[in-house]
Structures are given as C-alpha cells and as structure tokens.
XYZ file of N, CA and C in Angstrom:
498
model
N 93.209 102.819 76.486
C 93.383 102.134 77.817
C 94.606 103.087 78.369
N 93.678 103.330 79.702
C 95.032 104.101 80.503
C 95.538 103.155 81.459
N 97.433 103.374 80.941
C 98.142 102.891 81.684
C 97.626 102.640 83.344
N 97.914 101.559 84.056
C 97.730 101.381 85.066
C 99.294 101.830 85.833
N 99.404 102.927 87.028
C 100.471 102.509 87.783
C 101.196 102.066 88.491
N 102.175 101.870 88.023
C 103.098 100.382 89.247
C 103.094 100.794 90.168
N 102.480 100.187 91.435
C 102.614 100.434 92.873
C 103.795 98.856 93.190
N 104.555 99.327 93.613
C 105.804 98.586 94.310
C 106.410 99.030 95.681
N 106.480 98.335 96.717
C 107.044 98.567 97.872
C 108.806 98.692 97.536
N 109.779 99.512 98.020
C 110.914 99.743 97.867
C 111.353 100.135 99.160
N 112.680 99.267 99.208
C 113.488 99.943 100.417
C 114.458 101.255 99.913
N 114.429 102.435 100.695
C 115.003 103.803 100.804
C 116.388 103.856 101.859
N 117.105 103.675 101.067
C 118.079 104.231 102.201
C 118.460 105.367 103.121
N 118.534 105.873 103.994
C 118.501 107.225 104.146
C 119.989 107.587 104.099
N 121.000 108.775 103.927
C 121.855 109.227 103.739
C 123.028 109.013 105.846
N 123.779 108.898 105.777
C 124.095 108.955 107.545
C 124.416 110.290 107.912
N 123.998 110.788 108.792
C 124.674 111.647 109.364
C 122.874 112.597 109.297
N 121.905 112.775 108.158
C 120.351 113.115 108.443
C 119.834 113.559 109.518
N 119.495 114.636 109.814
C 118.261 114.845 110.759
C 117.202 114.877 110.411
N 116.078 114.623 111.733
C 115.187 114.143 111.102
C 114.123 115.228 110.808
N 114.372 116.456 110.666
C 113.634 117.634 110.136
C 114.201 117.218 108.503
N 115.204 116.612 108.065
C 115.695 117.182 106.943
C 115.337 115.580 106.426
N 115.254 114.435 107.163
C 114.659 113.183 106.291
C 113.103 113.759 106.273
N 112.295 114.298 106.963
C 110.706 115.020 106.972
C 110.748 116.009 105.734
N 111.618 116.482 105.391
C 111.336 117.719 104.339
C 112.036 116.543 102.661
N 112.673 115.627 103.094
C 113.455 114.818 101.706
C 112.560 114.360 100.869
N 111.857 113.198 101.925
C 111.205 112.294 101.918
C 109.846 112.610 101.876
N 109.175 112.972 102.749
C 107.478 113.839 102.688
C 107.244 112.772 104.222
N 107.935 112.174 104.678
C 107.812 111.453 105.998
C 106.921 112.544 107.568
N 106.122 111.338 107.757
C 105.451 112.184 109.312
C 107.183 112.563 110.121
N 106.852 113.224 111.562
C 107.494 113.035 112.073
C 108.259 111.843 112.700
N 106.797 110.674 113.152
C 108.001 109.606 113.963
C 108.331 108.685 112.396
N 108.276 108.765 111.643
C 108.502 107.522 110.099
C 109.655 108.174 109.785
N 110.161 109.626 110.247
C 111.417 110.127 109.500
C 112.292 109.832 111.092
N 112.087 109.632 112.390
C 112.579 109.245 113.171
C 112.978 107.898 113.004
N 112.244 107.367 113.306
C 112.035 105.523 112.659
C 113.372 105.907 111.940
N 112.865 106.150 110.618
C 113.637 105.713 109.318
C 115.593 106.059 109.485
N 115.524 107.142 110.396
C 116.461 107.655 111.108
C 117.297 106.661 111.689
N 116.933 105.783 112.581
C 117.363 104.979 113.792
C 118.230 103.733 112.573
N 116.852 103.389 111.778
C 116.729 102.177 111.027
C 118.109 102.292 109.938
N 118.068 103.695 109.292
C 118.728 103.819 108.121
C 118.275 103.881 106.769
N 116.786 103.189 106.863
C 116.070 103.440 105.542
C 114.074 103.378 106.221
N 113.756 103.355 105.302
C 112.669 103.032 105.398
C 111.654 102.427 104.155
N 110.036 101.736 104.127
C 109.686 101.094 103.212
C 108.973 102.109 102.270
N 108.725 102.588 101.078
C 107.840 103.222 100.455
C 106.812 102.316 99.771
N 105.735 103.034 99.764
C 104.369 102.254 99.329
C 104.059 101.146 100.517
N 104.954 101.453 101.947
C 104.188 100.260 102.968
C 102.513 99.975 103.157
N 102.424 101.051 103.200
C 100.698 101.177 103.318
C 99.873 100.413 102.177
N 100.466 100.795 100.714
C 99.578 100.721 99.314
C 99.694 98.713 99.174
N 98.185 98.751 98.327
C 98.699 97.495 97.763
C 99.564 97.606 96.292
N 100.285 96.601 96.511
C 101.355 96.660 94.948
C 100.124 96.393 93.867
N 101.071 96.302 93.057
C 100.418 96.512 91.201
C 101.749 96.315 90.491
N 101.715 94.699 89.854
C 102.741 94.674 89.236
C 101.911 94.000 87.722
N 101.819 95.227 87.217
C 100.516 94.338 85.823
C 101.659 94.206 84.808
N 101.833 92.953 84.492
C 101.937 91.923 83.157
C 101.472 91.129 82.016
N 100.905 91.733 81.197
C 99.265 91.312 80.382
C 99.987 90.743 79.612
N 101.255 89.919 79.479
C 101.617 88.896 78.949
C 101.607 87.889 79.489
N 101.651 87.791 80.958
C 102.162 86.700 81.815
C 100.300 86.371 82.158
N 99.479 87.373 81.939
C 97.889 86.641 82.360
C 97.116 86.166 81.024
N 96.844 85.309 82.492
C 95.783 84.359 81.089
C 94.789 83.801 82.035
N 93.835 84.511 80.919
C 92.096 84.597 81.521
C 91.530 83.202 82.127
N 91.969 81.997 80.679
C 91.928 80.860 81.008
C 92.209 79.484 81.884
N 93.339 80.308 82.806
C 93.991 79.053 83.580
C 93.638 80.114 84.862
N 93.591 81.871 84.939
C 93.164 82.184 86.395
C 91.627 81.909 86.901
N 90.696 81.991 86.045
C 89.282 81.572 86.884
C 89.272 79.856 86.947
N 89.941 79.029 86.547
C 89.847 78.259 86.974
C 90.678 77.566 88.259
N 91.903 78.310 88.573
C 92.744 78.129 89.391
C 92.141 79.030 90.853
N 91.035 79.816 90.428
C 90.292 80.793 91.623
C 88.834 79.244 92.507
N 88.287 79.053 91.217
C 87.097 77.907 91.651
C 88.346 76.603 91.820
N 89.281 76.956 91.825
C 89.630 75.346 92.964
C 90.209 75.996 94.027
N 90.626 77.431 94.146
C 91.031 77.563 95.420
C 89.582 77.609 96.260
N 88.260 77.990 95.436
C 87.174 78.329 96.510
C 86.849 76.484 96.914
N 86.795 76.114 96.177
C 86.334 74.437 96.275
C 87.139 74.487 97.677
N 88.321 74.140 97.735
C 89.460 73.442 98.437
C 89.331 74.268 99.856
N 88.976 75.846 99.949
C 89.440 75.784 100.842
C 87.907 77.048 101.771
N 86.721 77.516 100.665
C 86.131 78.239 100.911
C 84.400 77.400 101.627
N 84.400 76.518 100.056
C 83.208 75.945 100.105
C 82.270 75.382 101.356
N 82.692 74.634 102.419
C 82.137 75.305 103.243
C 81.615 75.619 104.509
N 81.963 77.269 103.630
C 81.254 78.297 104.486
C 80.183 78.432 103.893
N 79.049 78.950 104.086
C 77.541 79.683 104.138
C 77.787 81.052 103.250
N 78.437 81.934 104.405
C 78.489 82.971 103.522
C 79.783 83.192 102.182
N 80.638 82.540 102.247
C 81.262 82.504 101.451
C 80.817 81.755 99.715
N 79.889 80.538 100.206
C 78.801 80.299 98.991
C 77.557 81.275 98.146
N 77.450 81.772 99.237
C 76.351 83.147 99.031
C 77.310 84.467 97.683
N 78.414 84.580 98.283
C 79.287 85.818 97.713
C 80.153 84.972 96.404
N 80.482 83.940 96.247
C 80.859 83.066 95.363
C 81.290 83.843 93.853
N 80.506 84.431 93.101
C 80.831 85.063 92.127
C 81.853 86.304 92.581
N 81.562 86.949 93.588
C 82.088 88.303 94.327
C 83.551 87.275 94.099
N 84.226 86.458 95.095
C 85.358 86.066 95.711
C 85.491 85.755 94.254
N 85.170 84.811 93.466
C 86.677 84.453 92.506
C 86.562 85.409 91.545
N 85.514 86.555 91.479
C 86.073 87.513 90.506
C 87.106 89.165 91.245
N 86.916 88.749 92.838
C 88.638 88.974 93.517
C 89.476 88.638 93.537
N 89.724 87.621 93.457
C 90.876 86.739 93.212
C 91.419 86.837 91.981
N 90.534 86.853 90.890
C 90.845 87.076 89.441
C 91.695 88.330 89.259
N 91.400 89.417 89.467
C 91.389 90.981 89.818
C 92.589 91.071 90.609
N 92.906 90.021 91.767
C 94.179 90.371 92.443
C 95.292 89.567 91.795
N 95.391 88.483 90.697
C 95.895 87.532 90.109
C 96.573 88.971 88.576
N 95.749 89.586 88.512
C 96.469 90.179 87.142
C 96.904 91.764 87.630
N 96.501 91.505 88.962
C 97.210 93.487 89.674
C 98.774 92.474 89.501
N 98.908 91.616 90.242
C 100.040 91.059 90.715
C 101.212 90.462 89.809
N 99.834 89.904 88.033
C 100.525 89.099 87.080
C 102.158 89.480 86.950
N 103.085 90.377 87.293
C 104.027 90.864 86.950
C 104.868 90.155 87.740
N 104.711 90.770 89.810
C 105.146 89.851 90.437
C 104.986 88.445 90.965
N 104.573 88.183 90.352
C 104.306 86.396 90.130
C 105.687 86.096 89.167
N 105.110 86.120 88.371
C 106.449 86.038 87.629
C 108.194 86.319 88.045
N 108.110 87.738 88.629
C 109.609 87.590 89.163
C 109.592 86.463 90.065
N 108.545 86.710 91.153
C 108.930 85.586 92.373
C 108.575 84.122 92.015
N 108.765 84.051 90.497
C 108.899 81.734 90.546
C 110.618 81.902 90.240
N 110.595 80.690 91.172
C 111.990 80.297 90.983
C 112.095 78.325 91.028
N 112.952 77.842 91.321
C 112.946 76.272 91.882
C 112.072 75.998 92.557
N 111.847 76.346 93.627
C 111.285 76.070 94.319
C 109.308 76.031 94.712
N 108.963 77.718 93.871
C 108.098 78.010 93.994
C 108.125 78.865 92.572
N 106.575 77.558 92.123
C 106.183 78.218 90.509
C 105.480 79.049 90.209
N 104.830 79.045 89.387
C 103.853 80.283 89.086
C 102.531 79.940 89.554
N 102.252 78.780 89.506
C 100.979 78.178 90.105
C 101.137 78.353 91.856
N 101.770 78.033 92.264
C 102.275 77.715 93.658
C 101.591 79.590 94.534
N 102.291 80.520 94.100
C 101.707 82.096 94.390
C 100.757 82.160 94.057
N 100.678 81.844 92.704
C 98.624 82.251 92.437
C 98.021 81.672 93.395
N 98.279 80.546 93.904
C 96.968 79.589 94.667
C 96.667 80.526 95.878
N 98.025 81.613 96.185
C 98.224 81.466 97.404
C 97.742 83.386 97.589
N 98.029 83.727 96.148
C 97.530 84.987 95.588
C 95.373 84.971 95.967
N 95.465 83.865 95.643
C 94.018 83.679 94.856
C 93.352 83.718 97.059
N 93.874 83.160 97.074
C 93.698 82.308 99.105
C 93.517 83.771 99.689
N 94.638 84.168 99.617
C 94.471 85.538 100.555
C 93.423 86.679 99.886
N 93.502 86.907 98.690
C 92.957 87.862 98.253
C 91.060 87.656 98.390
N 90.686 85.888 98.775
C 89.219 85.706 99.072
C 88.866 85.863 99.987
N 90.143 85.577 101.068
C 90.089 85.585 102.667
C 89.466 87.290 103.010
N 90.481 87.731 102.348
C 90.702 89.452 102.762
C 88.754 90.053 102.662
N 89.197 89.453 101.077
C 87.344 89.850 100.588
C 86.066 89.851 101.889
N 86.520 88.163 102.450
C 85.814 87.823 103.283
C 85.191 88.481 104.219
N 86.363 89.101 104.996
C 86.388 89.339 106.324
C 86.270 90.811 105.867
N 86.944 91.361 104.489
C 85.774 92.918 104.972
C 84.586 93.102 104.446
N 83.628 91.816 104.157
C 82.277 92.135 103.941
C 81.222 91.924 105.273
N 82.410 90.644 105.509
C 82.031 90.637 106.852
C 81.942 91.874 107.953
N 83.494 91.974 107.859
C 83.420 93.416 108.856
C 82.455 94.996 108.406
N 81.920 94.714 107.057
C 81.051 95.994 106.604
C 79.997 95.646 106.949
N 79.636 94.522 107.063
C 78.136 94.051 106.980
C 77.703 94.026 108.212
N 78.260 93.235 109.444
C 78.028 93.237 110.422
C 77.424 93.849 110.989
N 77.078 95.062 111.286
C 76.120 95.923 112.060
C 74.655 95.494 111.016
N 74.645 94.995 110.205
C 73.361 95.105 109.400
C 72.941 94.161 110.160
N 73.195 92.309 110.771
C 73.459 91.478 111.068
C 72.641 91.150 112.123
N 73.997 91.902 113.450
C 74.397 92.096 114.577
C 72.665 92.663 115.899
N 72.648 93.738 115.037
C 71.292 94.208 116.094
C 70.247 93.938 115.417
N 69.971 92.845 114.367
C 68.731 92.787 113.804
C 67.300 92.136 115.337
N 67.971 91.736 115.789
C 66.745 90.783 116.864
C 66.297 91.878 117.586
N 67.639 92.999 117.816
C 67.168 93.816 119.213
C 66.366 95.266 118.187
N 66.424 95.842 117.076
C 66.405 96.915 116.393
C 64.610 96.025 116.065
N 64.860 94.964 115.472
C 63.033 94.859 115.099
C 61.740 94.862 116.347
N 62.067 95.112 117.690
C 60.976 95.376 118.561
C 60.860 97.379 118.700
N 62.354 97.141 118.429
C 62.080 98.490 118.467
C 61.588 99.183 116.847
N 61.572 98.637 116.062
C 60.804 99.823 115.177
C 59.090 99.219 114.880
N 58.799 98.153 115.582
C 57.972 97.579 115.380
C 56.463 98.646 116.524
N 57.986 98.645 117.458
C 56.999 99.845 118.463
C 56.631 99.579 119.456
N 56.565 98.191 119.915
C 56.412 97.154 121.212
C 57.076 97.874 122.865
N 56.407 97.836 123.196
C 57.001 97.899 124.838
C 55.982 97.741 126.067
N 56.842 97.209 127.038
C 56.144 97.024 128.255
C 56.933 97.940 128.988
N 56.283 97.769 130.459
C 56.718 98.368 131.255
C 57.368 97.279 132.267
N 57.653 97.651 133.155
C 58.446 96.516 134.093
C 59.074 97.484 135.086
N 58.813 97.164 136.860
C 59.208 97.483 138.016
C 60.555 97.969 137.695
N 61.340 97.306 137.613
C 62.518 96.841 137.989
C 63.668 98.266 136.911
N 63.220 97.568 135.404
C 63.869 98.537 134.603
C 62.494 99.299 133.473
N 62.094 99.315 133.959
C 61.187 101.378 133.275
C 60.596 100.428 131.905
N 60.411 101.301 131.344
C 60.180 100.794 129.819
C 60.930 100.335 129.048
N 60.800 98.713 128.188
C 61.034 97.832 127.384
C 60.642 97.698 126.388
N 61.995 97.184 125.555
C 60.837 96.881 124.301
C 61.571 95.914 124.566
N 59.629 95.093 123.329
C 59.518 92.973 123.694
C 59.928 92.499 122.206
C-alpha cells in the first residue's frame, strides 16, 4: 500500500527585511500573498488544502462507524435529502476520521477528548458533503419545471409576450 503524504498546516515566519520579490522567489508565493506575509511577518503553508494526518494505530473502524451513525441520527435524520444519501454520508464521515486520525490524538486533552473531536469531525464532514452535493445537483432540479415544456415542445402565442413555452 502506498503511503499517503501527510498534509499539515504550518506557520512559516518570514525573516525581517526581506523584500516582496525575495519572499515570492523563496517561498513560491504570489505577489499578493508575499506582500501580506511581509506585513504580518508569517504565512500559513497548505492553508487551502485539507489536512491529512493519518495514524493507523489510532483508527478503529469498530468505533468510527457507530460514531458516524450516531452523528447522523442526532443531526441529519429529519432531512429527507440526507436520508437518501445515508450510506454516502456515513462513508464520508468515516473517511474524514481516517484522514484526521493522527490529529484527533494530538488535539485530545483534559477538556476535549477523542470522542468529542471525532463527533465534530463527523458532523463537519457530513455537512460539507451534503452542502456540496446540493450545490452540484441544484441545477438538475431547479430548472426541471421550466425545462419540461421546452423538451416537450408545447408552445403558445401570447400577444403580449410572443411565443411562450407552456
């Protein structure tokens, strides 16, 4: 099995006195990002990418799937669209928990345990999946009523508006 590259966000501090052009060249940033980094004194590497920190020893599928089902039952069971995407949402939550299995262990402390962090990772993964699914498929349903008469070719002439599809 190929190892998955670890993707972490990290704060990179800029040396004082570097020009914007030097920052662009050294850190491969755009001019806007280089200027902002110069002003702040740092930039965050991998800011726009999903973090992936896998710890295979910390991942237990016997715990993850019941947790994902519990999150679904608590937050999404009344949503008919979510009910139709039940299996996909459970799998998305389990996948995201696997991707962040190392981070959950690092973040755990006396106040926030691994179960708490796992709950919110599941919730956010399911919510992101549901929103992206709605966004990707919105065009299919929103124009259905308008598209059917056009497909069927039913037209009438209105003196006020000209030819209209009914």
